[in-house]
Coordinates of C-alpha atoms in Angstrom, one line a residue:
Chain J
X280 CA 52.7 119.4 108.2
X281 CA 54.9 120.2 105.3
X282 CA 53.2 119.3 102.1
X283 CA 55.5 118.9 99.1
X284 CA 55.0 117.6 95.6
X285 CA 57.0 114.7 94.7
X286 CA 58.7 115.3 91.4
X287 CA 59.7 118.9 92.1
X288 CA 63.2 117.8 93.0
X289 CA 66.1 116.9 90.9
X290 CA 64.8 113.5 90.1
X291 CA 61.8 113.5 87.7
X292 CA 59.4 110.7 88.3
X293 CA 58.6 108.5 85.4
X294 CA 54.9 108.8 85.9
X295 CA 54.8 112.4 87.0
X296 CA 52.5 111.7 89.8
X297 CA 51.9 114.3 92.4
X298 CA 51.7 112.9 95.8
X299 CA 51.9 114.5 99.3
X300 CA 55.0 113.8 101.4
X301 CA 55.8 114.4 105.0
X302 CA 58.9 114.1 107.2
X303 CA 59.3 111.4 109.8
X304 CA 60.3 111.7 113.4
X305 CA 62.3 108.5 112.8
X306 CA 63.3 107.4 109.4
X307 CA 63.0 108.9 105.9
X308 CA 60.4 111.1 104.3
X309 CA 57.1 109.4 103.8
X310 CA 54.9 109.6 100.7
X311 CA 51.1 109.4 100.8
X312 CA 49.6 106.6 98.6
X313 CA 45.9 107.2 97.8
X314 CA 43.4 104.4 98.0
X315 CA 43.4 102.1 95.0
X316 CA 42.5 98.6 93.7
X317 CA 45.6 96.3 93.6
X318 CA 46.3 92.9 92.2
X319 CA 47.4 90.8 95.2
X320 CA 48.9 87.4 94.8
X321 CA 50.1 85.7 91.6
X322 CA 48.5 86.3 88.2
X323 CA 46.7 83.2 87.1
X324 CA 49.0 81.0 85.1
X325 CA 52.1 83.1 86.0
X326 CA 55.3 81.2 86.0
X327 CA 57.9 81.6 88.7
X328 CA 60.6 83.1 86.6
X329 CA 64.0 82.7 88.2
X330 CA 66.3 85.1 86.5
X331 CA 65.8 88.0 84.3
X332 CA 64.3 87.4 80.8
X333 CA 66.5 88.2 77.9
X334 CA 70.3 87.7 78.3
X335 CA 71.4 84.2 77.5
X336 CA 73.4 82.2 80.1
X337 CA 76.8 83.7 80.4
X338 CA 75.9 86.5 78.0
X339 CA 74.7 89.2 80.3
X340 CA 75.2 92.7 78.9
X341 CA 78.0 94.4 80.8
X342 CA 77.0 97.3 83.0
X343 CA 78.8 100.5 83.5
X344 CA 82.4 100.4 84.8
X345 CA 82.7 100.2 88.5
X346 CA 82.7 103.6 90.1
X347 CA 80.7 105.3 87.4
X348 CA 77.3 104.0 88.5
X349 CA 74.6 106.2 90.1
X350 CA 75.7 107.9 93.2
X351 CA 79.4 107.7 92.5
X352 CA 79.8 104.6 94.7
X353 CA 83.1 103.7 96.3
X354 CA 84.9 101.1 94.4
X355 CA 84.8 97.6 96.0
X356 CA 88.1 96.4 97.4
X357 CA 90.5 95.9 94.5
X358 CA 91.5 92.4 93.5
X359 CA 89.6 89.8 95.4
X360 CA 85.9 89.2 94.6
X361 CA 83.6 89.6 97.6
X362 CA 84.0 86.7 100.0
X363 CA 81.0 84.5 99.9
X364 CA 81.4 81.8 102.5
X365 CA 77.6 81.9 102.8
X366 CA 76.7 81.4 99.1
X367 CA 73.1 80.3 100.0
X368 CA 72.2 83.2 102.2
X369 CA 70.3 85.2 99.7
X370 CA 67.6 84.7 97.3
X371 CA 69.0 81.6 95.7
X372 CA 68.7 79.8 99.0
X373 CA 65.2 81.0 99.7
X374 CA 63.5 80.3 96.5
X375 CA 60.9 77.6 97.1
X376 CA 61.7 74.1 95.9
X377 CA 63.8 74.3 92.8
X378 CA 63.6 70.6 92.2
X379 CA 66.6 69.2 90.7
X380 CA 68.0 72.4 89.3
X381 CA 71.5 73.2 90.3
X382 CA 74.4 75.2 89.1
X383 CA 73.3 78.1 87.1
X384 CA 69.7 78.8 87.4
X385 CA 69.7 81.5 84.8
X386 CA 66.4 81.7 83.0
X387 CA 64.9 78.6 84.6
X388 CA 61.2 78.7 84.9
X389 CA 59.0 76.7 87.1
X390 CA 55.3 76.5 87.7
X391 CA 54.2 78.9 90.4
X392 CA 55.0 77.3 93.8
X393 CA 52.6 79.7 95.5
X394 CA 49.0 78.9 94.6
X395 CA 47.6 82.1 96.0
X396 CA 46.1 83.2 92.7
X397 CA 45.8 86.9 92.2
X398 CA 42.7 88.7 93.1
X399 CA 41.9 92.4 93.0
X400 CA 41.7 93.9 96.5
X401 CA 40.9 97.4 97.7
X402 CA 43.6 99.2 99.7
X403 CA 42.9 102.3 101.7
X404 CA 45.3 105.2 101.7
X405 CA 48.5 105.0 103.7
X406 CA 51.9 106.5 104.1
X407 CA 55.2 104.7 103.2
X408 CA 58.9 105.4 103.7
X409 CA 60.5 106.5 100.4
X410 CA 63.7 104.5 101.3
X411 CA 64.6 101.3 103.0
X412 CA 65.4 101.8 106.7
X413 CA 69.1 102.7 107.0
X414 CA 71.7 101.4 109.3
X415 CA 72.1 104.8 110.9
X416 CA 68.3 104.9 111.7
X417 CA 68.4 101.4 113.1
X418 CA 71.4 102.4 115.3
X419 CA 69.2 105.2 116.8
X420 CA 66.6 102.5 117.6
X421 CA 69.2 100.3 119.3
X422 CA 70.6 103.2 121.3
X423 CA 67.1 104.3 122.5
X424 CA 65.8 100.8 123.4
X425 CA 68.7 98.3 124.0
X426 CA 67.4 96.2 121.1
X427 CA 69.6 93.5 119.6
X428 CA 72.3 94.8 117.1
X429 CA 72.3 93.1 113.7
X430 CA 74.6 90.1 114.2
X431 CA 74.8 86.5 112.9
X432 CA 77.1 84.1 114.7
X433 CA 78.5 82.5 111.6
X434 CA 82.0 82.8 110.1
X435 CA 80.9 84.5 106.9
X436 CA 79.1 87.3 108.8
X437 CA 82.4 88.5 110.4
X438 CA 83.4 89.9 107.0
X439 CA 81.7 93.2 107.4
X440 CA 78.2 92.0 107.7
X441 CA 77.6 91.7 111.4
X442 CA 77.8 94.7 113.6
X443 CA 80.3 94.6 116.4
X444 CA 78.3 96.9 118.7
X445 CA 75.2 99.0 118.6
X446 CA 76.9 101.4 116.3
X447 CA 76.3 101.2 112.6
X448 CA 79.5 100.5 110.6
X449 CA 80.6 104.0 109.3
X450 CA 81.0 102.8 105.7
X451 CA 77.5 101.6 105.4
X452 CA 75.5 104.0 107.7
X453 CA 73.4 105.2 104.8
X454 CA 72.9 101.7 103.4
X455 CA 69.8 99.6 104.3
X456 CA 70.0 97.7 107.5
X457 CA 70.3 94.0 106.8
X458 CA 70.7 90.9 109.0
X459 CA 67.3 91.7 110.5
X460 CA 64.5 89.3 110.7
X461 CA 60.7 89.9 110.6
X462 CA 60.5 90.4 114.3
X463 CA 63.4 92.9 114.3
X464 CA 61.8 94.8 111.4
X465 CA 58.4 94.9 113.2
X466 CA 60.1 96.1 116.4
X467 CA 61.8 99.0 114.6
X468 CA 58.7 100.2 112.8
X469 CA 56.7 100.0 116.1
X470 CA 59.4 102.1 117.8
X471 CA 59.3 104.6 114.9
X472 CA 55.5 105.0 115.4
X473 CA 55.0 103.1 112.1
X474 CA 54.3 99.6 111.0
X475 CA 55.4 97.3 108.2
X476 CA 53.5 97.6 105.0
X477 CA 51.1 94.8 104.0
X478 CA 52.1 93.0 100.9
X479 CA 49.4 94.6 98.7
X480 CA 50.3 98.0 100.1
X481 CA 53.9 97.3 99.0
X482 CA 52.6 96.1 95.6
X483 CA 50.6 99.4 95.2
X484 CA 53.5 101.7 96.2
X485 CA 56.1 100.0 94.1
X486 CA 54.3 98.6 91.1
X487 CA 51.1 100.6 90.9
X488 CA 47.4 99.9 90.9
X489 CA 45.8 97.1 89.1
X490 CA 44.8 99.4 86.2
X491 CA 48.4 100.5 85.7
X492 CA 50.6 97.8 87.0
X493 CA 54.2 97.8 86.0
X494 CA 56.7 94.9 85.6
X495 CA 59.4 97.0 87.4
X496 CA 59.2 100.1 89.6
X497 CA 60.6 102.2 86.8
X498 CA 58.7 100.8 83.9
X499 CA 58.2 97.7 81.8
X500 CA 61.8 96.7 80.9
X501 CA 64.7 95.6 83.0
X502 CA 67.8 97.7 82.6
X503 CA 71.1 98.6 84.1
X504 CA 71.4 101.7 86.3
X505 CA 68.0 101.3 87.8
X506 CA 68.7 99.0 90.7
X507 CA 71.3 97.3 92.8
X508 CA 71.2 93.7 91.7
X509 CA 73.4 90.6 91.9
X510 CA 73.8 87.9 89.3
X511 CA 72.4 84.5 88.7
X512 CA 75.7 82.6 89.0
X513 CA 77.9 82.0 92.0
X514 CA 78.9 84.0 93.9
X515 CA 75.7 85.9 93.2
X516 CA 77.2 89.3 93.8
X517 CA 77.5 91.7 90.9
X518 CA 79.3 95.0 90.9
X519 CA 78.4 95.9 87.3
X520 CA 75.8 98.3 88.9
X521 CA 78.6 99.9 90.9
X522 CA 77.9 98.0 94.1
X523 CA 78.9 94.4 95.0
X524 CA 77.0 94.6 98.3
X525 CA 74.3 97.0 99.5
X526 CA 74.3 100.6 98.3
X527 CA 73.2 103.9 99.8
X528 CA 69.4 104.0 99.9
X529 CA 69.1 106.9 97.4
X530 CA 71.8 105.6 95.0
X531 CA 69.4 104.7 92.2
X532 CA 67.1 107.7 91.5
X533 CA 66.3 106.4 88.0
X534 CA 64.8 103.3 89.6
X535 CA 62.2 105.1 91.6
X536 CA 58.7 103.9 91.5
X537 CA 55.7 105.9 90.2
X538 CA 55.2 107.0 93.8
X539 CA 58.8 108.0 94.3
X540 CA 60.1 105.0 96.3
X541 CA 63.8 104.2 96.0
X542 CA 65.0 100.6 95.8
X543 CA 61.6 99.0 95.2
X544 CA 63.6 96.5 93.3
X545 CA 67.1 95.6 94.5
X546 CA 69.4 96.6 97.3
X547 CA 67.6 94.7 100.2
X548 CA 64.6 92.4 100.2
X549 CA 61.9 94.0 102.2
X550 CA 59.8 92.3 104.9
X551 CA 56.1 92.9 104.7
X552 CA 53.6 92.7 107.6
X553 CA 52.1 89.6 106.0
X554 CA 52.8 85.9 106.5
X555 CA 53.3 84.1 103.3
X556 CA 50.2 82.0 103.0
X557 CA 49.0 79.7 100.2
X558 CA 45.3 79.9 100.9
X559 CA 42.9 82.9 100.6
X560 CA 41.1 81.4 103.6
X561 CA 44.0 82.6 105.7
X562 CA 43.6 86.2 104.3
X563 CA 41.1 88.4 106.0
X564 CA 39.9 91.9 105.8
X565 CA 36.9 94.1 105.2
X566 CA 34.5 93.5 102.3
X567 CA 33.3 95.7 99.5
X568 CA 30.6 93.8 97.7
X569 CA 32.6 90.6 98.1
X570 CA 36.0 92.2 97.3
X571 CA 38.5 92.2 100.2
X572 CA 39.4 95.5 101.7
X573 CA 42.8 96.1 103.3
X574 CA 43.6 92.3 103.4
X575 CA 46.0 90.9 106.0
X576 CA 47.0 87.4 106.9
X577 CA 45.7 85.7 110.0
X578 CA 47.2 83.2 112.4
X579 CA 50.7 82.3 113.2
X580 CA 53.0 81.0 110.5
X581 CA 56.7 80.3 109.9
X582 CA 57.3 82.2 106.7
X583 CA 56.8 85.9 106.1
X584 CA 56.2 87.6 102.7
X585 CA 59.2 89.5 101.3
X586 CA 59.3 91.7 98.2
X587 CA 61.7 93.4 95.9
X588 CA 64.8 91.4 95.5
X589 CA 68.3 92.4 96.6
X590 CA 71.9 93.1 95.7
X591 CA 72.4 89.3 96.0
X592 CA 71.2 87.2 93.1
X593 CA 68.9 88.6 90.4
X594 CA 65.3 88.1 89.7
X595 CA 62.7 88.6 87.1
X596 CA 59.8 91.0 87.2
X597 CA 56.6 91.0 89.2
X598 CA 54.6 89.0 89.7
X599 CA 57.1 86.3 90.2
X600 CA 60.8 86.7 90.7
X601 CA 60.8 89.4 93.3
X602 CA 58.1 87.8 95.5
X603 CA 59.4 85.4 98.0
X604 CA 59.0 83.8 101.4
X605 CA 61.7 83.9 104.2
X606 CA 61.7 82.1 107.5
X607 CA 60.5 84.9 109.8
X608 CA 63.2 84.4 112.3
X609 CA 66.1 84.1 109.9
X610 CA 68.5 87.0 109.6
X611 CA 69.8 87.2 106.1
X612 CA 72.5 89.4 104.6
X613 CA 70.0 90.3 101.9
X614 CA 66.9 91.1 104.0
X615 CA 65.9 94.6 105.2
X616 CA 62.6 96.6 105.2
X617 CA 60.9 99.9 105.0
X618 CA 58.0 101.1 107.2
X619 CA 54.5 102.4 106.5
X620 CA 51.8 104.1 108.5
X621 CA 48.1 104.4 108.4
X622 CA 46.4 107.1 106.3
X623 CA 45.3 110.2 108.2
Chain S
X1061 CA 63.4 53.1 124.6
X1062 CA 63.7 52.1 128.1
X1063 CA 65.9 55.0 128.9
X1064 CA 62.9 57.3 128.4
X1065 CA 61.3 55.9 131.6
X1066 CA 64.3 56.9 133.6
X1067 CA 64.3 60.6 132.7
X1068 CA 64.1 62.6 136.0
X1069 CA 61.5 65.3 136.0
X1070 CA 64.0 67.9 137.2
X1071 CA 67.7 68.4 137.3
X1072 CA 69.2 69.9 140.4
X1073 CA 71.9 72.5 139.9
X1074 CA 73.9 73.1 143.0
X1075 CA 75.0 76.5 144.1
X1076 CA 77.7 77.4 141.6
X1077 CA 79.5 80.1 139.7
X1078 CA 80.2 80.1 135.9
X1079 CA 81.3 82.3 133.1
X1080 CA 78.2 83.7 131.4
X1081 CA 78.2 85.1 127.8
X1082 CA 80.7 85.0 125.1
X1083 CA 83.2 87.2 123.2
X1084 CA 81.2 86.9 120.0
X1085 CA 77.8 88.7 119.7
X1086 CA 77.5 92.3 120.9
X1087 CA 74.7 91.3 123.3
X1088 CA 76.7 88.4 124.7
X1089 CA 79.7 90.5 125.8
X1090 CA 81.5 90.8 128.0
X1091 CA 81.7 87.3 129.2
X1092 CA 81.6 87.6 132.9
X1093 CA 81.6 85.6 136.2
X1094 CA 78.2 84.9 137.7
X1095 CA 77.3 83.0 140.9
X1096 CA 74.0 81.3 141.4
X1097 CA 72.1 79.8 144.4
X1098 CA 71.1 76.2 143.9
X1099 CA 68.0 75.6 141.9
X1100 CA 66.0 72.9 140.1
X1101 CA 65.0 73.0 136.5
X1102 CA 62.7 70.9 134.3
X1103 CA 64.7 68.2 132.4
X1104 CA 62.4 68.7 129.5
X1105 CA 60.5 71.5 127.8
X1106 CA 56.9 71.7 128.9
X1107 CA 54.8 69.4 126.7
X1108 CA 51.5 70.0 125.1
X1109 CA 49.9 67.4 127.4
X1110 CA 51.3 69.1 130.5
X1111 CA 50.2 72.5 129.4
X1112 CA 46.7 71.4 128.5
X1113 CA 46.4 69.8 132.0
X1114 CA 47.1 73.3 133.3
X1115 CA 44.3 74.6 131.1
X1116 CA 42.0 71.9 132.2
X1117 CA 42.7 72.8 135.9
X1118 CA 41.3 76.2 135.2
X1119 CA 44.3 78.2 134.1
X1120 CA 42.5 80.8 132.1
X1121 CA 39.8 81.1 134.8
X1122 CA 42.1 81.5 137.8
X1123 CA 43.7 85.0 137.8
X1124 CA 45.4 84.2 141.1
X1125 CA 47.9 82.1 139.2
X1126 CA 48.9 85.0 137.0
X1127 CA 51.2 87.9 137.3
X1128 CA 49.7 91.4 137.5
X1129 CA 50.7 92.0 133.8
X1130 CA 49.5 88.5 133.0
X1131 CA 46.0 89.3 134.4
X1132 CA 45.7 92.3 132.2
X1133 CA 46.7 90.2 129.2
X1134 CA 44.3 87.5 130.3
X1135 CA 41.4 89.9 130.2
X1136 CA 42.0 90.5 126.5
X1137 CA 42.9 86.9 125.6
X1138 CA 40.7 84.6 127.7
X1139 CA 41.8 81.4 126.1
X1140 CA 45.2 82.2 124.7
X1141 CA 45.8 81.0 121.1
X1142 CA 43.7 77.9 121.7
X1143 CA 44.6 74.2 121.9
X1144 CA 44.7 73.8 118.1
X1145 CA 47.5 76.3 117.6
X1146 CA 49.3 75.2 120.8
X1147 CA 49.4 71.6 119.4
X1148 CA 49.8 72.6 115.7
X1149 CA 49.2 69.1 114.5
X1150 CA 51.5 67.3 117.0
X1151 CA 51.0 64.7 119.6
X1152 CA 50.8 65.7 123.3
X1153 CA 54.4 64.6 124.1
X1154 CA 55.8 67.4 121.9
X1155 CA 56.6 70.8 123.3
X1156 CA 53.8 73.3 123.6
X1157 CA 54.1 76.4 121.3
X1158 CA 52.2 79.6 120.7
X1159 CA 52.2 80.5 124.4
X1160 CA 53.0 84.0 125.4
X1161 CA 55.4 84.9 128.2
X1162 CA 52.4 85.5 130.4
X1163 CA 51.1 82.0 129.9
X1164 CA 54.5 80.4 130.5
X1165 CA 55.0 82.5 133.6
X1166 CA 51.5 81.5 135.0
X1167 CA 52.2 77.8 134.3
X1168 CA 55.4 77.9 136.2
X1169 CA 53.8 79.7 139.1
X1170 CA 51.1 77.0 139.1
X1171 CA 53.8 74.4 139.3
X1172 CA 55.4 76.1 142.3
X1173 CA 58.3 77.5 140.4
X1174 CA 59.1 80.3 138.0
X1175 CA 60.6 80.8 134.5
X1176 CA 64.4 80.4 134.8
X1177 CA 66.5 83.5 134.6
X1178 CA 68.8 83.8 131.7
X1179 CA 71.7 83.0 134.0
X1180 CA 70.0 79.9 135.4
X1181 CA 69.1 78.7 131.9
X1182 CA 72.6 79.2 130.6
X1183 CA 74.2 77.5 133.6
X1184 CA 71.8 74.6 133.5
X1185 CA 72.1 74.1 129.7
X1186 CA 75.8 74.5 129.3
X1187 CA 77.5 74.8 132.6
X1188 CA 79.8 77.6 131.6
X1189 CA 82.0 75.2 129.6
X1190 CA 82.6 77.8 127.0
X1191 CA 81.4 75.6 124.1
X1192 CA 78.8 76.6 121.6
X1193 CA 76.5 73.8 122.5
X1194 CA 75.9 71.6 125.6
X1195 CA 77.9 68.8 124.1
X1196 CA 80.7 70.9 122.5
X1197 CA 81.1 72.7 119.2
X1198 CA 80.1 69.9 116.7
X1199 CA 77.2 71.1 114.5
X1200 CA 76.9 67.9 112.6
X1201 CA 75.0 66.2 115.4
X1202 CA 71.3 65.8 114.9
X1203 CA 69.8 68.4 117.2
X1204 CA 66.3 69.6 116.6
X1205 CA 67.4 72.5 114.5
X1206 CA 67.2 73.4 110.8
X1207 CA 70.5 73.2 109.1
X1208 CA 68.7 73.9 105.8
X1209 CA 67.4 77.1 107.1
X1210 CA 68.5 79.1 104.1
X1211 CA 67.8 76.5 101.4
X1212 CA 65.1 74.1 102.7
X1213 CA 61.4 74.4 103.1
X1214 CA 59.7 73.9 106.4
X1215 CA 56.2 72.4 106.0
X1216 CA 55.1 72.5 109.6
X1217 CA 56.0 72.7 113.3
X1218 CA 58.7 70.1 113.2
X1219 CA 59.6 69.6 116.8
X1220 CA 60.6 66.4 118.5
X1221 CA 58.9 64.9 121.6
X1222 CA 60.2 66.6 124.7
X1223 CA 61.7 63.4 126.2
X1224 CA 63.1 62.0 123.0
X1225 CA 66.6 63.1 122.1
X1226 CA 69.8 61.5 120.9
X1227 CA 72.3 61.0 123.7
X1228 CA 74.8 62.9 121.6
X1229 CA 73.0 66.2 122.1
X1230 CA 71.8 65.9 125.7
X1231 CA 73.5 68.1 128.2
X1232 CA 75.8 66.3 130.6
X1233 CA 73.4 66.9 133.5
X1234 CA 70.6 65.3 131.5
X1235 CA 68.8 68.5 130.2
X1236 CA 67.1 67.8 126.9
X1237 CA 66.7 69.9 123.8
X1238 CA 68.7 72.9 125.1
X1239 CA 69.7 73.5 121.5
X1240 CA 66.8 73.7 119.1
X1241 CA 63.3 72.2 119.3
X1242 CA 61.6 75.3 120.7
X1243 CA 62.8 78.7 122.0
X1244 CA 62.4 78.9 125.7
X1245 CA 61.0 81.9 127.6
X1246 CA 63.2 83.2 130.4
X1247 CA 62.3 85.5 133.3
X1248 CA 64.6 88.3 132.1
X1249 CA 63.7 91.5 130.3
X1250 CA 65.9 91.8 127.2
X1251 CA 68.5 94.5 126.9
X1252 CA 71.5 94.1 124.6
X1253 CA 73.9 95.8 127.0
X1254 CA 72.7 94.1 130.3
X1255 CA 76.0 92.2 130.7
X1256 CA 78.0 95.4 130.9
X1257 CA 76.8 96.1 134.5
X1258 CA 74.6 93.2 135.6
X1259 CA 74.9 91.9 139.2
X1260 CA 77.4 89.2 139.9
X1261 CA 75.0 87.2 142.1
X1262 CA 71.8 85.7 140.7
X1263 CA 71.4 88.3 138.0
X1264 CA 68.0 89.0 136.5
X1265 CA 67.2 91.9 134.3
X1266 CA 64.0 93.5 135.8
X1267 CA 64.3 96.7 133.8
X1268 CA 61.2 98.0 132.0
X1269 CA 62.0 97.1 128.4
X1270 CA 59.4 96.0 125.8
X1271 CA 61.0 92.6 125.4
X1272 CA 61.7 89.3 127.3
X1273 CA 64.5 87.0 126.4
X1274 CA 64.2 83.7 124.5
X1275 CA 67.0 81.1 124.7
X1276 CA 68.1 78.0 122.9
X1277 CA 66.8 78.4 119.3
X1278 CA 64.1 76.3 117.7
X1279 CA 63.4 73.8 115.0
X1280 CA 63.3 76.5 112.3
X1281 CA 66.7 78.0 113.2
X1282 CA 70.2 77.5 112.0
X1283 CA 72.6 76.0 114.6
X1284 CA 74.1 79.5 115.1
X1285 CA 70.8 80.6 116.7
X1286 CA 70.8 77.7 119.1
X1287 CA 74.1 78.3 121.0
X1288 CA 74.4 78.3 124.8
X1289 CA 74.8 82.1 124.8
X1290 CA 72.4 83.3 122.1
X1291 CA 69.9 85.9 123.4
X1292 CA 66.7 86.6 121.4
X1293 CA 64.4 89.6 122.2
X1294 CA 60.7 88.8 122.0
X1295 CA 57.5 90.7 123.0
X1296 CA 55.9 89.0 126.0
X1297 CA 52.5 89.2 124.4
X1298 CA 53.6 87.9 121.0
X1299 CA 53.2 84.1 120.6
X1300 CA 55.3 82.2 118.1
X1301 CA 54.9 78.7 116.6
X1302 CA 58.5 78.3 117.6
X1303 CA 58.5 79.3 121.3
X1304 CA 57.7 77.3 124.4
X1305 CA 59.4 77.1 127.8
X1306 CA 60.6 75.0 130.8
X1307 CA 60.3 76.0 134.5
X1308 CA 62.8 76.5 137.3
X1309 CA 62.3 75.9 141.0
X1310 CA 63.9 77.3 144.1
X1311 CA 66.1 74.9 146.0
X1312 CA 65.8 71.2 145.1
X1313 CA 62.7 71.3 142.8
X1314 CA 58.9 71.2 142.9

């Protein structure tokens, strides 16, 4: 096994942590996350913040000019804004009950719709992919197994979202695979000899342990250049970060988490292994003097837990805006995933 | 409604040929001509009451009714998901859910039939008419699907009773809930490129793949998942709150 120290490369880590990494047979390099105590669920009294704090409606600070963002992205097609015949396909459509709100939702806050109040839980060590699963990797899976290519049979999806075969579109081969549902993500990770991370594992890898929990993967404050986000208003795309749609999975090195993960916030929403439940009675695991160990959700449900936000829409910091529930069978243009594996 | 009393248990599909697949999804192409022997198929999805009668008859204690793979599964799961999850808060006239492919297969064997092949399902549901749904292309009809899939909030297993359906969404041959309500297990192994070299006569994918194919979409899906030709891979041992089945029978029916 090749043991490396994260942080020795060109991209210094904000926290300077030294963690073991290893290559994967399928997928990106993995990083080893040591056991820790994590805050799982919503902080007591947390508000579901829809939209980033700070900028007033219509007054968002402009980002860098298109084409100068991280990773020297290709400029989006000149002239027309991205087609958005499916304006509700992303986070805006999936946010639980927004009541009577409509139009711009910038800065709207609402009482936590998810009454799973935060508890500290213990997580054993595990490995996790440093990037979201790419389209090229997903194509390898399809070629090897005959699994279903990402495709949605709706008019909007024909504009470069759906695949037309088992081959990844050349222009987005190093972007996260999207239009995958929870079952697709689970099937891929199983094939790769991995599994989806549980939600608290994701929380630990991206935002840190309970004793050092961050608002964002890169620190405490939102900022341009760290992640591929959208915007709060229709059409919910935003190319001020250099990308109207998805971006290559290593395009935002300054947005890496304490553990070295790319795209913890932004690019694609990430499926987790857990159903989205509203009751701790549906969460089981081991016990350490009454504290849950390696919790996971029991039973069959309809919604799975997703984390991290996407290029579509924009969201506030943990523990609210980038935590969501998607219908497990729905294939969204904003939903992807990364895989994890058990500790050694 | 009086008409509910007149629903025949099975629909007979005479020997026929039809155009299977579409020119849309990568796993639905190429559209191709398929011929089928005559078969019977349940008019409705199997209800909770029908399935629990199978359980009461000793389903989980009678390995002889199960496939070889099903018997192996049975050893590890001696009661399936249990009656509470299979009902999920609904009355017995609703479609059973949370049954694996192995349980669906055993039920159909017990009834003297088998799960329909993908080709049988598609022919029975849509007759090769080339429309997206059994009744045509109109997505404003009130099928048991979830048009608010991206914006709404499901609060439970919102199926409809297996024998209650608006006339406007029933198939011309009388089949009910072919679009939406619950996914339906078929006999076929799933492979996205099966249509590229599948047999012309009575095709069934028997390849060793990890997945079986679900058809028809469910109450939690957008209409685009509920088309005549949509193919959904699913692990045979992985139950869903959204998946049930109906059975097919050789010749004229059970």
